[in-house]
Each structure stands twice: as C-alpha cells, then as structure tokens.
Coordinates of C-alpha atoms in Angstrom, one line a residue:
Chain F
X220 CA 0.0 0.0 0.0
X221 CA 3.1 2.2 0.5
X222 CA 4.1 1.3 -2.9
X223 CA 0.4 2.1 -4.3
X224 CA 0.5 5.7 -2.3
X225 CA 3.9 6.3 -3.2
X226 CA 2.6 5.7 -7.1
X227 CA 0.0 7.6 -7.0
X228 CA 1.9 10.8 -5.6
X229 CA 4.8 10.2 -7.7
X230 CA 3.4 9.5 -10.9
X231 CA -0.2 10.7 -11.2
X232 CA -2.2 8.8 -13.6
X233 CA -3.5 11.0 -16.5
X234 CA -6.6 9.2 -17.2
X235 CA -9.0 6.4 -16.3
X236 CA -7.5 4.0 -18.4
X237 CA -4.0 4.1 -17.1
X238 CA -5.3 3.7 -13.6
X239 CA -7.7 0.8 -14.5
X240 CA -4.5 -0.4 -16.6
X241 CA -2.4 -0.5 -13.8
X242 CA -4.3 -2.0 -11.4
X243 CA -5.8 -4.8 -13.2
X244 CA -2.1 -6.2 -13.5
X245 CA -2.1 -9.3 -10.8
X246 CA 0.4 -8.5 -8.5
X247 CA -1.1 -4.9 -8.0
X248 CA -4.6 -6.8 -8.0
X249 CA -4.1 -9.2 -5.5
X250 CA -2.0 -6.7 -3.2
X251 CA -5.0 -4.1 -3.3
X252 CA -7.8 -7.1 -3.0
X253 CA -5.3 -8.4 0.1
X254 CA -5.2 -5.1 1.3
X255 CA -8.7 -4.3 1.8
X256 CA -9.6 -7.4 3.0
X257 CA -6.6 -7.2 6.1
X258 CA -8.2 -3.5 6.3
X259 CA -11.9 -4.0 7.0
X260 CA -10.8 -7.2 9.3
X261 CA -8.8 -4.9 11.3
X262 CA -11.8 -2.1 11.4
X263 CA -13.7 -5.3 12.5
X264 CA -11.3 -6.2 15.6
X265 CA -10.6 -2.6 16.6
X266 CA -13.8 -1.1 16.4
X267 CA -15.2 -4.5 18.3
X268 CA -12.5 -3.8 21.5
X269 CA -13.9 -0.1 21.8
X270 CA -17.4 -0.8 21.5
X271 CA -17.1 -3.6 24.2
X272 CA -14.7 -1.6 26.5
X273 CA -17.3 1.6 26.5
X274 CA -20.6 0.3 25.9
X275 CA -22.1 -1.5 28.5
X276 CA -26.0 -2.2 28.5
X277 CA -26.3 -5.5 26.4
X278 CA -28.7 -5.2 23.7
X279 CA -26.8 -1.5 22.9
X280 CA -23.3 -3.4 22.4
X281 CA -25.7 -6.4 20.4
X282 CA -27.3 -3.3 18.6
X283 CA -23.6 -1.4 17.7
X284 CA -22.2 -4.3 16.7
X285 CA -24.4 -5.6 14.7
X286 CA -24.7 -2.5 12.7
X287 CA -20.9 -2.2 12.5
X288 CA -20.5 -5.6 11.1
X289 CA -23.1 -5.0 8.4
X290 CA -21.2 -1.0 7.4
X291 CA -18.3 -3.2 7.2
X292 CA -19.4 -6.2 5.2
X293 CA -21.2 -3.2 2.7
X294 CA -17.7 -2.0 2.0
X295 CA -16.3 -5.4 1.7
X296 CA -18.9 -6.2 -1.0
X297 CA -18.5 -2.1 -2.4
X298 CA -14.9 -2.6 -2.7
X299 CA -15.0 -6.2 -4.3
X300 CA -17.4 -4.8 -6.8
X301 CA -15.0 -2.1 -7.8
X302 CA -12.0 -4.8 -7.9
X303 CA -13.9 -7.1 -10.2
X304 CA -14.8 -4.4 -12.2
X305 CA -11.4 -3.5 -13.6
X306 CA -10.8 -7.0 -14.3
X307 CA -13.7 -7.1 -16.6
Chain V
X276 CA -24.4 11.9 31.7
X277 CA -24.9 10.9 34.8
X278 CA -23.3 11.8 38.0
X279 CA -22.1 8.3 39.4
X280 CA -20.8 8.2 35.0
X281 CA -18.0 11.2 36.0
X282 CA -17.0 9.8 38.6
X283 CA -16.5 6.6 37.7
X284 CA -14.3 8.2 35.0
X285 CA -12.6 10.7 36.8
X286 CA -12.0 7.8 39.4
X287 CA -10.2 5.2 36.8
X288 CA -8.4 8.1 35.8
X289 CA -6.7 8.6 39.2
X290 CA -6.6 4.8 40.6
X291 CA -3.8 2.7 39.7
X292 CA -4.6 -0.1 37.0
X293 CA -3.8 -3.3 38.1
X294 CA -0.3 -4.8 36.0
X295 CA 0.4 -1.2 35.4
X296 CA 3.7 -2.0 34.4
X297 CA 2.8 -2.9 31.1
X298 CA 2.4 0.2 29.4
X299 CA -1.2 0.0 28.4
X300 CA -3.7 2.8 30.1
X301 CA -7.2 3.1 28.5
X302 CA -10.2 5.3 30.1
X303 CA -12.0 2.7 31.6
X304 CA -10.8 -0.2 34.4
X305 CA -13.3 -3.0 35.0
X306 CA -15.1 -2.4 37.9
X307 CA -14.6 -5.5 39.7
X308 CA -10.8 -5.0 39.8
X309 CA -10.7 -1.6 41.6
X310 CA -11.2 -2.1 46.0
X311 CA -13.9 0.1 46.6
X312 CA -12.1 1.5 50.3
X313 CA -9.1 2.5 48.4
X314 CA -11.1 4.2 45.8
X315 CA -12.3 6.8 48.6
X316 CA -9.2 8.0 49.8
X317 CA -7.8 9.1 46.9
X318 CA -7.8 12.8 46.0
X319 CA -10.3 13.5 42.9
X320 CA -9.5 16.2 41.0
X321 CA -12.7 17.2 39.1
X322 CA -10.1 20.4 37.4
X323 CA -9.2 19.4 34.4
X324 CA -6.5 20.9 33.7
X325 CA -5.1 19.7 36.5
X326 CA -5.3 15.9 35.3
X327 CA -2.0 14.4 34.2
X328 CA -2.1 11.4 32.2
X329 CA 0.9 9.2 31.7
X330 CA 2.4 10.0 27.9
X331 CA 1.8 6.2 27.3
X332 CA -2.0 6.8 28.1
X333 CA -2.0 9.5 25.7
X334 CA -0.8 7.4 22.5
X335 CA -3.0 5.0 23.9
X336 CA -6.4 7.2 23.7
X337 CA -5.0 8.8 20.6
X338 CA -4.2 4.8 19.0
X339 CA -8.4 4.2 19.8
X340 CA -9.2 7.6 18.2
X341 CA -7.5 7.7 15.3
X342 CA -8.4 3.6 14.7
X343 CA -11.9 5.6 14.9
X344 CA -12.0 8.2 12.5
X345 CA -10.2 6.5 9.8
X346 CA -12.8 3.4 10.0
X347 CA -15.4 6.7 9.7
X348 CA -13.3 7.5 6.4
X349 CA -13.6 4.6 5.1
X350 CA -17.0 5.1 2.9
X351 CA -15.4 7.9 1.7
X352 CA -11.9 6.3 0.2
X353 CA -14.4 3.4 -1.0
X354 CA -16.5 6.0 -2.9
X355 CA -13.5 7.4 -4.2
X356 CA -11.9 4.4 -5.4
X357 CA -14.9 2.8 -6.9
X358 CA -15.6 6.2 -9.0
X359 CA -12.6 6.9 -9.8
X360 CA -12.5 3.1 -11.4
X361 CA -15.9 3.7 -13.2
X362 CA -15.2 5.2 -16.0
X363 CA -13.9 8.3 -17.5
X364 CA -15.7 11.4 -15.7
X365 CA -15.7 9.4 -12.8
X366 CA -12.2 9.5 -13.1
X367 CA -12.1 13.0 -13.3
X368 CA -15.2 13.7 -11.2
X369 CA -12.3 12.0 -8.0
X370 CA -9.5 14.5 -9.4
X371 CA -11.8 17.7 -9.4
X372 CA -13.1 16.3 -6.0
X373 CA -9.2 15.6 -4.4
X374 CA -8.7 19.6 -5.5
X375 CA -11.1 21.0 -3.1
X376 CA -9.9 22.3 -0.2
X377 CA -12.8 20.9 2.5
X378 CA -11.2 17.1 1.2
X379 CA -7.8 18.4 1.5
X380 CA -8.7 19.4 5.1
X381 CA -10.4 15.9 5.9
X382 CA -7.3 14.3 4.1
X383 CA -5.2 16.6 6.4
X384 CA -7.0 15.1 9.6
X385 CA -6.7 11.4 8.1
X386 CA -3.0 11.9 7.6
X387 CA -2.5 12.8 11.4
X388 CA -4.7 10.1 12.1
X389 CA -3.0 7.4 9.7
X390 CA 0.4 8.0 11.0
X391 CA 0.0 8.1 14.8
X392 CA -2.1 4.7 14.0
X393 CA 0.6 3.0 12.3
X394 CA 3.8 4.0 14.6
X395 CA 1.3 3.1 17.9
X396 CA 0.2 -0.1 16.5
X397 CA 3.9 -1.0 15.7
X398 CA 4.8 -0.4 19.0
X399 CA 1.9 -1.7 20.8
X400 CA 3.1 -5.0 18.7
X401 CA 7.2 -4.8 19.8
X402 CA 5.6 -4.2 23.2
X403 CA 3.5 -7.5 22.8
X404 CA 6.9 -9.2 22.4
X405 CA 8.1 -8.0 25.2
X406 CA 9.8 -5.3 23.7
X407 CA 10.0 -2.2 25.3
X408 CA 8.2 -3.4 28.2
X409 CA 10.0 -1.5 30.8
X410 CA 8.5 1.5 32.2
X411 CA 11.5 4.0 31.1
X412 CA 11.5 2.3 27.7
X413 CA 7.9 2.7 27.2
X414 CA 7.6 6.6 27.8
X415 CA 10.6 7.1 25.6
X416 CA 9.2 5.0 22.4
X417 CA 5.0 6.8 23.5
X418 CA 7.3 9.8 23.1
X419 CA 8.8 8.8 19.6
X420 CA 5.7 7.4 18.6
X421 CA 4.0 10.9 19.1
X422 CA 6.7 13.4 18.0
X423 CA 7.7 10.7 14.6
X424 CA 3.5 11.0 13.9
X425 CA 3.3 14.1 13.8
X426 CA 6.5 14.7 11.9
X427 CA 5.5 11.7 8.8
X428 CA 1.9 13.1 8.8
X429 CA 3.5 17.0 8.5
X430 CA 5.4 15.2 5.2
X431 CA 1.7 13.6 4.0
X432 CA 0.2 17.0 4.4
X433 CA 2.3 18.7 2.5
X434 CA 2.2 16.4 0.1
X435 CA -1.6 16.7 0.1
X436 CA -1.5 20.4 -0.5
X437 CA 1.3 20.6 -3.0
X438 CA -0.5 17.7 -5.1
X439 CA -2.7 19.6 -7.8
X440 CA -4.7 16.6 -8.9

C-alpha cells in the first residue's frame, strides 16, 4: 500500500484508463484485494474492542455491533465490486 | 451523563490499573478489579486541567481515536476508489473532488490520524513481544511514537496540498 500511495503521488495517472490499466495487472490486483480485505478485518477487531470496552448495557453493544459488522461487510462487498470491475 | 458516569471516570483516571507495568492505560478499568475502600481515599480532581495522564496513556487514547476516525473515512476512500475506477468522468469527477480544499482538510485530519495509528500499532506489537516493556523504555518509544507522527503526517500533508490533482 506504501508502494500504491507512493505511485499515486509520484506519478499521477492521466486518465481512467491508465489507472484501471495499472491496477488490473495481478500482482497490484491481488496486493490491493489483500489489502482491503486485512483492512476492514482490522476495522472489524478494533472497532469491536472499543465498543465492548465503552458500551455496557447488552442489547446496545448487540445493537452497535451488529450495525458495524453490516457498514463493514457493505464496504467489503462495495470494494469487491470495484475490484472485479477492472478486471472485466 | 450521569453523575455516578463522572465519577467513575474521573476515578479510573486517578486509581492505579492493576499490572500497570505494562504500558497499556485506556479510560475505563473493569469495575470489579478496583477495592472500593481504596477508591475513597484518593484525592479526585474534578479540574481538568489539573489531570496528568501518563504519555503512554496519551498514545494509547490517541491509538483508539484515530483507529476511529479513519474506519469513519472509510465510505469515503471506498467511494472514491470505486468512481474513480468507473469510468472516465468518474475519473475526473475524484481528481476535481481531491482539488477542493474541504477534502484536502479531511485528508489533512486522516494523515494525522494514519500516522499516529501506524507507529502506535507498531509499537503496541514490539511491546507484545516484550519489547520495550520496561517502564523508562515505554515513555521514551509513547514519546517517539508521538513526535515521529506528527512529523510523517507534516510530510503527508504537504504532500496533500502541494498535489494539484
């Protein structure tokens, strides 16, 4: 992701097609599918310890969690719709 | 919020977490663990100003907030990279959007934010293998972690503001 940041700042992509060009390579595929997937995961595990170190009335926590798993699971599936979408 | 809610907080704030020689302080101590008689003699300070937290609690509270509002960004860098891979004007829809100044302030925040997260979390981890356990070692690396942050996220930002798009 360092490398993908450091491209993007470095050497801006001109148009849409470059971009889509670039990433649709494998390597840069895979490291950005990998990438979002370790991301949301994390989101996942951090966002579950704070919830269940300051919320403390049951249902609430069920509540919170609940709705954070399905916010994260929506960008899992946003994100994997954009991936497959420059492979196409 | 409540009463009792304050000063519960203000309490855990001034009591002495149990292991706290591991360098881990966070706003909130499980009830159970804290002995009630001790509890009242302490002083309570309700000035805030005149708290003092431990610089390892700091990077702590600042490692949870920062986890926080980047998982809050996230929609946003989702939209973004989903219309920026649409199509054409999408593409340039992101570019014109990346020039505005109210994202180049939110990307600002996210840069403090991303940086403190990532030098925290590696030292959280050194300190789950026992490194940098010791009391003097951990202020010293919550220092570095704090001031190195802020320095990496100064380089983001002005790379942020110098990009054009």
């Amino acid at each position: 992701m360092v490398f993908m940041f450091g491209r993007l700042v470095w050497f801006p992509f001109d148009d849409a097609h470059a971009w889509q060009m670039w990433l649709a390579q494998p390597m840069v595929w895979i490291a950005t599918a990998l990438f979002f997937f370790a991301l949301l995961i994390h989101s996942w595990v951090g966002m579950r310890n704070v919830v269940l170190d300051y919320i403390k009335p049951a249902l609430l926590k069920l509540v919170i969690l609940v709705g954070l798993g399905t916010f994260l699971i929506a960008l899992g599936l946003w994100s994997v719709r954009a991936l497959i979408m420059v492979m196409t | 919020m409540c009463g009792a809610c304050i000063d519960g907080v203000l309490n855990s704030l001034l009591i002495t977490v149990p292991h706290a020689d591991t360098p881990c302080y966070i706003l909130s101590v499980p009830s159970g663990e804290i002995d009630i008689n001790m509890q009242k003699k302490r002083p309570v300070f309700l000035d805030l100003l005149e708290i003092r937290l431990p610089v390892m609690a700091l990077t702590s509270i600042f490692h949870r907030l920062s986890g926080v509002v980047l998982v809050l960004s996230l929609p946003l860098l989702v939209y973004l990279f989903d219309l920026s891979l649409r199509d054409d004007a999408g593409f340039s829809q992101v570019a014109a959007m990346l020039r505005q100044t109210e994202i180049k302030l939110l990307l600002t925040l996210l840069a403090f934010a991303i940086s403190h997260h990532l030098l925290a979390g590696i030292r959280h981890l050194l300190i789950d293998l026992d490194i940098g356990v010791k009391r003097r070692h951990a202020i010293r690396s919550a220092w570095l972690v704090n001031l190195v942050g802020l320095l990496v996220a100064v380089v983001l930002v002005m790379g942020v503001w110098s990009c054009t798009g």
